[in-house]
Amino acid sequence: MYFESLEALLNMAGHGPYVWSCYGLFFALLGINVWHAKRQQLKALKQVKAFVRRNS
Amino acid sequence: MTESSWRMPRWFHQMGSPKWFYGFAGILQPWFAIAALGLLTWGAVWGLAFAPADYQQGNSFRIMYVHVPAAILSQSIFLGMAVAGAVGLVWKMKVAFMVARSCIAIGATFTAIALVTGAIWGKPTWGAYWVWDARLTSTLVLFFLYAGIMALNQAISERHIAGKATAILAIVGTINIPIIKYSVEWWNTLHQSSSFTLTAKPSMPADMYLPLLLTVLGSYCLFALVVLMRTRSQIVQSQSGASWLMQHRDITGA
């Protein structure tokens, strides 16, 4: 590891808040996108399954 | 030129079939999910904890590993959306319109990430979160273009017309992409010129460059995953009642 301790990794010589907030935002927003796409997919399949049940 | 030389390959027309696309995308989806998770985790851990600090910017340069992929993807997705839209208009392929529509939210997300992480990076580097610099302003315009396309899509209830409108706006909006790319050369800007291309030898050491390559490739995989998922959802919605879908294992559960 480049840093000597976990504290140094978190602090990054004063740049920690800038760096960590960017990574947090990146993974949070992309995670929400995947989650939303998955939810949309499940919802669409559920609607078709309900349609099949009604017509069978 | 003979007529046959203009004929598109077979796979091109297969991609236009909702049934074929649904099945093929279903096979690709888990692989893109694994690749995106693996590459992004590997790149982020390497970039955060193992890459050496920059001699000028110190540790703030580590923001590059999320900012640069987001900026590259914001432009690539817009171009991809315009190409899909053009294919939809020329060959009247509904699936192409669906792909274009699937690009909007993920493209807007990558643009927002590029803008916000750029602003956060700007504070320790330039001393300001925002400057009305050509690169920053043209990227903000890109975000507004995505927002406009998103609003247009939601305002038109008829899917086919919404698809056409999206395609036209995306094609017209591509004029902004070369402006973003060459803004750092055409105008005197604070934003540095590109230090990462897939074609030229990198100007930074491998320990700094490779994590960036991983996060860029991981971001492309994540984009592909989201587009496939969203397009498959739209196919399910538009094809409900189609016999192939009724017999598909996603519906029958078998």
PDB file of N, CA and C in Angstrom, chain B residues 10-87:
ATOM      1  N   ARG B  10     -26.140  -9.948 -41.463  1.00  0.00           N
ATOM      2  CA  ARG B  10     -27.295 -10.632 -40.869  1.00  0.00           C
ATOM      3  C   ARG B  10     -27.499 -10.245 -39.400  1.00  0.00           C
ATOM      4  N   TRP B  11     -26.380 -10.171 -38.653  1.00  0.00           N
ATOM      5  CA  TRP B  11     -26.498  -9.871 -37.218  1.00  0.00           C
ATOM      6  C   TRP B  11     -27.165  -8.523 -36.972  1.00  0.00           C
ATOM      7  N   PHE B  12     -26.951  -7.594 -37.947  1.00  0.00           N
ATOM      8  CA  PHE B  12     -27.511  -6.247 -37.799  1.00  0.00           C
ATOM      9  C   PHE B  12     -29.038  -6.318 -37.765  1.00  0.00           C
ATOM     10  N   HIS B  13     -29.597  -7.122 -38.668  1.00  0.00           N
ATOM     11  CA  HIS B  13     -31.053  -7.249 -38.715  1.00  0.00           C
ATOM     12  C   HIS B  13     -31.570  -8.097 -37.555  1.00  0.00           C
ATOM     13  N   GLN B  14     -30.736  -9.075 -37.119  1.00  0.00           N
ATOM     14  CA  GLN B  14     -31.139  -9.880 -35.960  1.00  0.00           C
ATOM     15  C   GLN B  14     -31.269  -8.996 -34.726  1.00  0.00           C
ATOM     16  N   MET B  15     -30.330  -8.030 -34.598  1.00  0.00           N
ATOM     17  CA  MET B  15     -30.367  -7.118 -33.443  1.00  0.00           C
ATOM     18  C   MET B  15     -31.675  -6.334 -33.400  1.00  0.00           C
ATOM     19  N   GLY B  16     -32.279  -6.151 -34.563  1.00  0.00           N
ATOM     20  CA  GLY B  16     -33.526  -5.406 -34.647  1.00  0.00           C
ATOM     21  C   GLY B  16     -34.746  -6.209 -34.235  1.00  0.00           C
ATOM     22  N   SER B  17     -34.561  -7.511 -34.054  1.00  0.00           N
ATOM     23  CA  SER B  17     -35.683  -8.348 -33.629  1.00  0.00           C
ATOM     24  C   SER B  17     -35.767  -8.357 -32.107  1.00  0.00           C
ATOM     25  N   PRO B  18     -36.904  -7.913 -31.525  1.00  0.00           N
ATOM     26  CA  PRO B  18     -37.020  -7.866 -30.055  1.00  0.00           C
ATOM     27  C   PRO B  18     -36.728  -9.219 -29.403  1.00  0.00           C
ATOM     28  N   LYS B  19     -37.220 -10.286 -30.027  1.00  0.00           N
ATOM     29  CA  LYS B  19     -37.023 -11.628 -29.457  1.00  0.00           C
ATOM     30  C   LYS B  19     -35.538 -11.978 -29.413  1.00  0.00           C
ATOM     31  N   TRP B  20     -34.858 -11.746 -30.526  1.00  0.00           N
ATOM     32  CA  TRP B  20     -33.430 -12.072 -30.609  1.00  0.00           C
ATOM     33  C   TRP B  20     -32.621 -11.207 -29.647  1.00  0.00           C
ATOM     34  N   PHE B  21     -32.920  -9.922 -29.624  1.00  0.00           N
ATOM     35  CA  PHE B  21     -32.187  -8.998 -28.758  1.00  0.00           C
ATOM     36  C   PHE B  21     -32.384  -9.378 -27.294  1.00  0.00           C
ATOM     37  N   TYR B  22     -33.630  -9.715 -26.945  1.00  0.00           N
ATOM     38  CA  TYR B  22     -33.940 -10.064 -25.550  1.00  0.00           C
ATOM     39  C   TYR B  22     -33.102 -11.264 -25.104  1.00  0.00           C
ATOM     40  N   GLY B  23     -33.040 -12.281 -25.937  1.00  0.00           N
ATOM     41  CA  GLY B  23     -32.279 -13.489 -25.598  1.00  0.00           C
ATOM     42  C   GLY B  23     -30.787 -13.230 -25.533  1.00  0.00           C
ATOM     43  N   PHE B  24     -30.271 -12.518 -26.549  1.00  0.00           N
ATOM     44  CA  PHE B  24     -28.830 -12.247 -26.618  1.00  0.00           C
ATOM     45  C   PHE B  24     -28.387 -11.355 -25.446  1.00  0.00           C
ATOM     46  N   ALA B  25     -29.190 -10.327 -25.157  1.00  0.00           N
ATOM     47  CA  ALA B  25     -28.864  -9.415 -24.047  1.00  0.00           C
ATOM     48  C   ALA B  25     -28.902 -10.155 -22.714  1.00  0.00           C
ATOM     49  N   GLY B  26     -29.811 -11.132 -22.620  1.00  0.00           N
ATOM     50  CA  GLY B  26     -29.914 -11.930 -21.401  1.00  0.00           C
ATOM     51  C   GLY B  26     -28.660 -12.752 -21.142  1.00  0.00           C
ATOM     52  N   ILE B  27     -28.014 -13.192 -22.232  1.00  0.00           N
ATOM     53  CA  ILE B  27     -26.765 -13.966 -22.086  1.00  0.00           C
ATOM     54  C   ILE B  27     -25.634 -13.012 -21.662  1.00  0.00           C
ATOM     55  N   LEU B  28     -25.594 -11.821 -22.272  1.00  0.00           N
ATOM     56  CA  LEU B  28     -24.491 -10.883 -21.996  1.00  0.00           C
ATOM     57  C   LEU B  28     -24.582 -10.235 -20.614  1.00  0.00           C
ATOM     58  N   GLN B  29     -25.813 -10.003 -20.169  1.00  0.00           N
ATOM     59  CA  GLN B  29     -26.055  -9.227 -18.939  1.00  0.00           C
ATOM     60  C   GLN B  29     -25.209  -9.663 -17.732  1.00  0.00           C
ATOM     61  N   PRO B  30     -25.224 -10.957 -17.330  1.00  0.00           N
ATOM     62  CA  PRO B  30     -24.421 -11.325 -16.146  1.00  0.00           C
ATOM     63  C   PRO B  30     -22.922 -11.131 -16.332  1.00  0.00           C
ATOM     64  N   TRP B  31     -22.426 -11.305 -17.582  1.00  0.00           N
ATOM     65  CA  TRP B  31     -20.988 -11.134 -17.831  1.00  0.00           C
ATOM     66  C   TRP B  31     -20.582  -9.679 -17.665  1.00  0.00           C
ATOM     67  N   PHE B  32     -21.435  -8.758 -18.168  1.00  0.00           N
ATOM     68  CA  PHE B  32     -21.138  -7.337 -17.989  1.00  0.00           C
ATOM     69  C   PHE B  32     -21.205  -6.960 -16.505  1.00  0.00           C
ATOM     70  N   ALA B  33     -22.129  -7.578 -15.770  1.00  0.00           N
ATOM     71  CA  ALA B  33     -22.257  -7.277 -14.337  1.00  0.00           C
ATOM     72  C   ALA B  33     -20.982  -7.686 -13.602  1.00  0.00           C
ATOM     73  N   ILE B  34     -20.488  -8.888 -13.881  1.00  0.00           N
ATOM     74  CA  ILE B  34     -19.272  -9.386 -13.224  1.00  0.00           C
ATOM     75  C   ILE B  34     -18.071  -8.506 -13.611  1.00  0.00           C
ATOM     76  N   ALA B  35     -17.969  -8.209 -14.927  1.00  0.00           N
ATOM     77  CA  ALA B  35     -16.832  -7.402 -15.408  1.00  0.00           C
ATOM     78  C   ALA B  35     -16.855  -6.000 -14.794  1.00  0.00           C
ATOM     79  N   ALA B  36     -18.043  -5.383 -14.740  1.00  0.00           N
ATOM     80  CA  ALA B  36     -18.150  -4.023 -14.187  1.00  0.00           C
ATOM     81  C   ALA B  36     -17.750  -4.009 -12.717  1.00  0.00           C
ATOM     82  N   LEU B  37     -18.286  -4.946 -11.952  1.00  0.00           N
ATOM     83  CA  LEU B  37     -17.989  -4.995 -10.518  1.00  0.00           C
ATOM     84  C   LEU B  37     -16.496  -5.248 -10.290  1.00  0.00           C
ATOM     85  N   GLY B  38     -15.950  -6.233 -11.015  1.00  0.00           N
ATOM     86  CA  GLY B  38     -14.540  -6.582 -10.847  1.00  0.00           C
ATOM     87  C   GLY B  38     -13.610  -5.445 -11.243  1.00  0.00           C
ATOM     88  N   LEU B  39     -13.821  -4.894 -12.436  1.00  0.00           N
ATOM     89  CA  LEU B  39     -12.913  -3.857 -12.943  1.00  0.00           C
ATOM     90  C   LEU B  39     -12.994  -2.573 -12.115  1.00  0.00           C
ATOM     91  N   LEU B  40     -14.223  -2.182 -11.746  1.00  0.00           N
ATOM     92  CA  LEU B  40     -14.366  -0.932 -10.979  1.00  0.00           C
ATOM     93  C   LEU B  40     -13.774  -1.077  -9.576  1.00  0.00           C
ATOM     94  N   THR B  41     -13.997  -2.243  -8.933  1.00  0.00           N
ATOM     95  CA  THR B  41     -13.440  -2.445  -7.592  1.00  0.00           C
ATOM     96  C   THR B  41     -11.909  -2.470  -7.658  1.00  0.00           C
ATOM     97  N   TRP B  42     -11.383  -3.229  -8.593  1.00  0.00           N
ATOM     98  CA  TRP B  42      -9.930  -3.352  -8.757  1.00  0.00           C
ATOM     99  C   TRP B  42      -9.299  -1.971  -9.041  1.00  0.00           C
ATOM    100  N   GLY B  43      -9.879  -1.263  -9.987  1.00  0.00           N
ATOM    101  CA  GLY B  43      -9.349   0.057 -10.357  1.00  0.00           C
ATOM    102  C   GLY B  43      -9.432   1.055  -9.208  1.00  0.00           C
ATOM    103  N   ALA B  44     -10.561   1.049  -8.481  1.00  0.00           N
ATOM    104  CA  ALA B  44     -10.744   2.016  -7.390  1.00  0.00           C
ATOM    105  C   ALA B  44      -9.799   1.726  -6.228  1.00  0.00           C
ATOM    106  N   VAL B  45      -9.653   0.458  -5.857  1.00  0.00           N
ATOM    107  CA  VAL B  45      -8.755   0.109  -4.740  1.00  0.00           C
ATOM    108  C   VAL B  45      -7.307   0.440  -5.113  1.00  0.00           C
ATOM    109  N   TRP B  46      -6.925   0.092  -6.327  1.00  0.00           N
ATOM    110  CA  TRP B  46      -5.561   0.402  -6.813  1.00  0.00           C
ATOM    111  C   TRP B  46      -5.332   1.923  -6.824  1.00  0.00           C
ATOM    112  N   GLY B  47      -6.284   2.635  -7.376  1.00  0.00           N
ATOM    113  CA  GLY B  47      -6.161   4.094  -7.487  1.00  0.00           C
ATOM    114  C   GLY B  47      -6.147   4.794  -6.138  1.00  0.00           C
ATOM    115  N   LEU B  48      -6.951   4.286  -5.204  1.00  0.00           N
ATOM    116  CA  LEU B  48      -7.054   4.938  -3.892  1.00  0.00           C
ATOM    117  C   LEU B  48      -5.863   4.624  -2.996  1.00  0.00           C
ATOM    118  N   ALA B  49      -5.487   3.353  -2.953  1.00  0.00           N
ATOM    119  CA  ALA B  49      -4.530   2.933  -1.922  1.00  0.00           C
ATOM    120  C   ALA B  49      -3.139   2.588  -2.429  1.00  0.00           C
ATOM    121  N   PHE B  50      -2.995   2.242  -3.681  1.00  0.00           N
ATOM    122  CA  PHE B  50      -1.696   1.726  -4.132  1.00  0.00           C
ATOM    123  C   PHE B  50      -0.961   2.621  -5.131  1.00  0.00           C
ATOM    124  N   ALA B  51      -1.692   3.417  -5.907  1.00  0.00           N
ATOM    125  CA  ALA B  51      -1.022   4.295  -6.885  1.00  0.00           C
ATOM    126  C   ALA B  51      -0.237   5.374  -6.136  1.00  0.00           C
ATOM    127  N   PRO B  52       0.920   5.762  -6.669  1.00  0.00           N
ATOM    128  CA  PRO B  52       1.687   6.813  -5.980  1.00  0.00           C
ATOM    129  C   PRO B  52       1.025   8.182  -6.127  1.00  0.00           C
ATOM    130  N   ALA B  53       1.285   9.089  -5.172  1.00  0.00           N
ATOM    131  CA  ALA B  53       0.698  10.441  -5.241  1.00  0.00           C
ATOM    132  C   ALA B  53       1.364  11.225  -6.371  1.00  0.00           C
ATOM    133  N   ASP B  54       0.642  12.179  -6.918  1.00  0.00           N
ATOM    134  CA  ASP B  54       1.172  13.024  -7.992  1.00  0.00           C
ATOM    135  C   ASP B  54       2.144  14.048  -7.395  1.00  0.00           C
ATOM    136  N   TYR B  55       3.231  14.316  -8.116  1.00  0.00           N
ATOM    137  CA  TYR B  55       4.244  15.212  -7.536  1.00  0.00           C
ATOM    138  C   TYR B  55       3.764  16.661  -7.419  1.00  0.00           C
ATOM    139  N   GLN B  56       2.749  17.031  -8.221  1.00  0.00           N
ATOM    140  CA  GLN B  56       2.237  18.410  -8.141  1.00  0.00           C
ATOM    141  C   GLN B  56       0.938  18.485  -7.333  1.00  0.00           C
ATOM    142  N   GLN B  57       0.005  17.568  -7.628  1.00  0.00           N
ATOM    143  CA  GLN B  57      -1.338  17.663  -7.027  1.00  0.00           C
ATOM    144  C   GLN B  57      -1.491  16.855  -5.741  1.00  0.00           C
ATOM    145  N   GLY B  58      -0.490  16.080  -5.370  1.00  0.00           N
ATOM    146  CA  GLY B  58      -0.574  15.245  -4.171  1.00  0.00           C
ATOM    147  C   GLY B  58      -1.627  14.168  -4.350  1.00  0.00           C
ATOM    148  N   ASN B  59      -2.434  13.949  -3.295  1.00  0.00           N
ATOM    149  CA  ASN B  59      -3.424  12.863  -3.342  1.00  0.00           C
ATOM    150  C   ASN B  59      -4.734  13.243  -4.039  1.00  0.00           C
ATOM    151  N   SER B  60      -4.948  14.544  -4.254  1.00  0.00           N
ATOM    152  CA  SER B  60      -6.217  14.942  -4.896  1.00  0.00           C
ATOM    153  C   SER B  60      -6.313  14.381  -6.315  1.00  0.00           C
ATOM    154  N   PHE B  61      -5.151  14.034  -6.908  1.00  0.00           N
ATOM    155  CA  PHE B  61      -5.176  13.512  -8.280  1.00  0.00           C
ATOM    156  C   PHE B  61      -5.930  12.182  -8.364  1.00  0.00           C
ATOM    157  N   ARG B  62      -6.109  11.494  -7.205  1.00  0.00           N
ATOM    158  CA  ARG B  62      -6.816  10.198  -7.201  1.00  0.00           C
ATOM    159  C   ARG B  62      -8.268  10.344  -7.661  1.00  0.00           C
ATOM    160  N   ILE B  63      -8.789  11.570  -7.628  1.00  0.00           N
ATOM    161  CA  ILE B  63     -10.150  11.841  -8.129  1.00  0.00           C
ATOM    162  C   ILE B  63     -10.220  11.511  -9.628  1.00  0.00           C
ATOM    163  N   MET B  64      -9.062  11.597 -10.280  1.00  0.00           N
ATOM    164  CA  MET B  64      -8.996  11.289 -11.721  1.00  0.00           C
ATOM    165  C   MET B  64      -9.612   9.922 -12.056  1.00  0.00           C
ATOM    166  N   TYR B  65      -9.432   8.940 -11.160  1.00  0.00           N
ATOM    167  CA  TYR B  65      -9.898   7.576 -11.458  1.00  0.00           C
ATOM    168  C   TYR B  65     -11.422   7.442 -11.503  1.00  0.00           C
ATOM    169  N   VAL B  66     -12.133   8.436 -10.995  1.00  0.00           N
ATOM    170  CA  VAL B  66     -13.591   8.424 -11.179  1.00  0.00           C
ATOM    171  C   VAL B  66     -14.042   9.553 -12.114  1.00  0.00           C
ATOM    172  N   HIS B  67     -13.286  10.664 -12.106  1.00  0.00           N
ATOM    173  CA  HIS B  67     -13.687  11.817 -12.927  1.00  0.00           C
ATOM    174  C   HIS B  67     -13.493  11.544 -14.428  1.00  0.00           C
ATOM    175  N   VAL B  68     -12.332  11.019 -14.788  1.00  0.00           N
ATOM    176  CA  VAL B  68     -12.033  10.797 -16.215  1.00  0.00           C
ATOM    177  C   VAL B  68     -12.975   9.746 -16.843  1.00  0.00           C
ATOM    178  N   PRO B  69     -13.185   8.573 -16.187  1.00  0.00           N
ATOM    179  CA  PRO B  69     -14.154   7.631 -16.790  1.00  0.00           C
ATOM    180  C   PRO B  69     -15.536   8.254 -16.955  1.00  0.00           C
ATOM    181  N   ALA B  70     -15.974   9.026 -15.953  1.00  0.00           N
ATOM    182  CA  ALA B  70     -17.308   9.643 -16.048  1.00  0.00           C
ATOM    183  C   ALA B  70     -17.365  10.615 -17.228  1.00  0.00           C
ATOM    184  N   ALA B  71     -16.290  11.401 -17.402  1.00  0.00           N
ATOM    185  CA  ALA B  71     -16.269  12.381 -18.503  1.00  0.00           C
ATOM    186  C   ALA B  71     -16.236  11.679 -19.868  1.00  0.00           C
ATOM    187  N   ILE B  72     -15.420  10.617 -19.968  1.00  0.00           N
ATOM    188  CA  ILE B  72     -15.343   9.870 -21.243  1.00  0.00           C
ATOM    189  C   ILE B  72     -16.700   9.240 -21.566  1.00  0.00           C
ATOM    190  N   LEU B  73     -17.291   8.607 -20.543  1.00  0.00           N
ATOM    191  CA  LEU B  73     -18.579   7.923 -20.773  1.00  0.00           C
ATOM    192  C   LEU B  73     -19.697   8.912 -21.100  1.00  0.00           C
ATOM    193  N   SER B  74     -19.676  10.094 -20.485  1.00  0.00           N
ATOM    194  CA  SER B  74     -20.746  11.064 -20.738  1.00  0.00           C
ATOM    195  C   SER B  74     -20.814  11.395 -22.226  1.00  0.00           C
ATOM    196  N   GLN B  75     -19.641  11.486 -22.865  1.00  0.00           N
ATOM    197  CA  GLN B  75     -19.600  11.812 -24.296  1.00  0.00           C
ATOM    198  C   GLN B  75     -19.853  10.576 -25.171  1.00  0.00           C
ATOM    199  N   SER B  76     -19.246   9.446 -24.780  1.00  0.00           N
ATOM    200  CA  SER B  76     -19.437   8.212 -25.567  1.00  0.00           C
ATOM    201  C   SER B  76     -20.909   7.816 -25.601  1.00  0.00           C
ATOM    202  N   ILE B  77     -21.566   7.923 -24.434  1.00  0.00           N
ATOM    203  CA  ILE B  77     -22.974   7.513 -24.365  1.00  0.00           C
ATOM    204  C   ILE B  77     -23.828   8.420 -25.255  1.00  0.00           C
ATOM    205  N   PHE B  78     -23.514   9.712 -25.259  1.00  0.00           N
ATOM    206  CA  PHE B  78     -24.296  10.627 -26.103  1.00  0.00           C
ATOM    207  C   PHE B  78     -24.139  10.251 -27.575  1.00  0.00           C
ATOM    208  N   LEU B  79     -22.889   9.947 -27.966  1.00  0.00           N
ATOM    209  CA  LEU B  79     -22.654   9.529 -29.355  1.00  0.00           C
ATOM    210  C   LEU B  79     -23.384   8.212 -29.645  1.00  0.00           C
ATOM    211  N   GLY B  80     -23.302   7.283 -28.690  1.00  0.00           N
ATOM    212  CA  GLY B  80     -23.979   5.987 -28.843  1.00  0.00           C
ATOM    213  C   GLY B  80     -25.478   6.167 -28.992  1.00  0.00           C
ATOM    214  N   MET B  81     -26.023   7.086 -28.198  1.00  0.00           N
ATOM    215  CA  MET B  81     -27.464   7.365 -28.251  1.00  0.00           C
ATOM    216  C   MET B  81     -27.845   7.933 -29.628  1.00  0.00           C
ATOM    217  N   ALA B  82     -26.990   8.823 -30.149  1.00  0.00           N
ATOM    218  CA  ALA B  82     -27.265   9.421 -31.465  1.00  0.00           C
ATOM    219  C   ALA B  82     -27.181   8.355 -32.569  1.00  0.00           C
ATOM    220  N   VAL B  83     -26.179   7.461 -32.470  1.00  0.00           N
ATOM    221  CA  VAL B  83     -26.028   6.400 -33.484  1.00  0.00           C
ATOM    222  C   VAL B  83     -27.239   5.465 -33.432  1.00  0.00           C
ATOM    223  N   ALA B  84     -27.624   5.056 -32.212  1.00  0.00           N
ATOM    224  CA  ALA B  84     -28.799   4.173 -32.067  1.00  0.00           C
ATOM    225  C   ALA B  84     -30.043   4.869 -32.623  1.00  0.00           C
ATOM    226  N   GLY B  85     -30.176   6.160 -32.333  1.00  0.00           N
ATOM    227  CA  GLY B  85     -31.319   6.934 -32.830  1.00  0.00           C
ATOM    228  C   GLY B  85     -31.324   6.996 -34.346  1.00  0.00           C
ATOM    229  N   ALA B  86     -30.135   7.204 -34.942  1.00  0.00           N
ATOM    230  CA  ALA B  86     -30.030   7.275 -36.411  1.00  0.00           C
ATOM    231  C   ALA B  86     -30.389   5.927 -37.037  1.00  0.00           C
ATOM    232  N   VAL B  87     -29.925   4.834 -36.413  1.00  0.00           N
ATOM    233  CA  VAL B  87     -30.264   3.490 -36.914  1.00  0.00           C
ATOM    234  C   VAL B  87     -31.786   3.296 -36.851  1.00  0.00           C
TER     235      VAL B  87
END
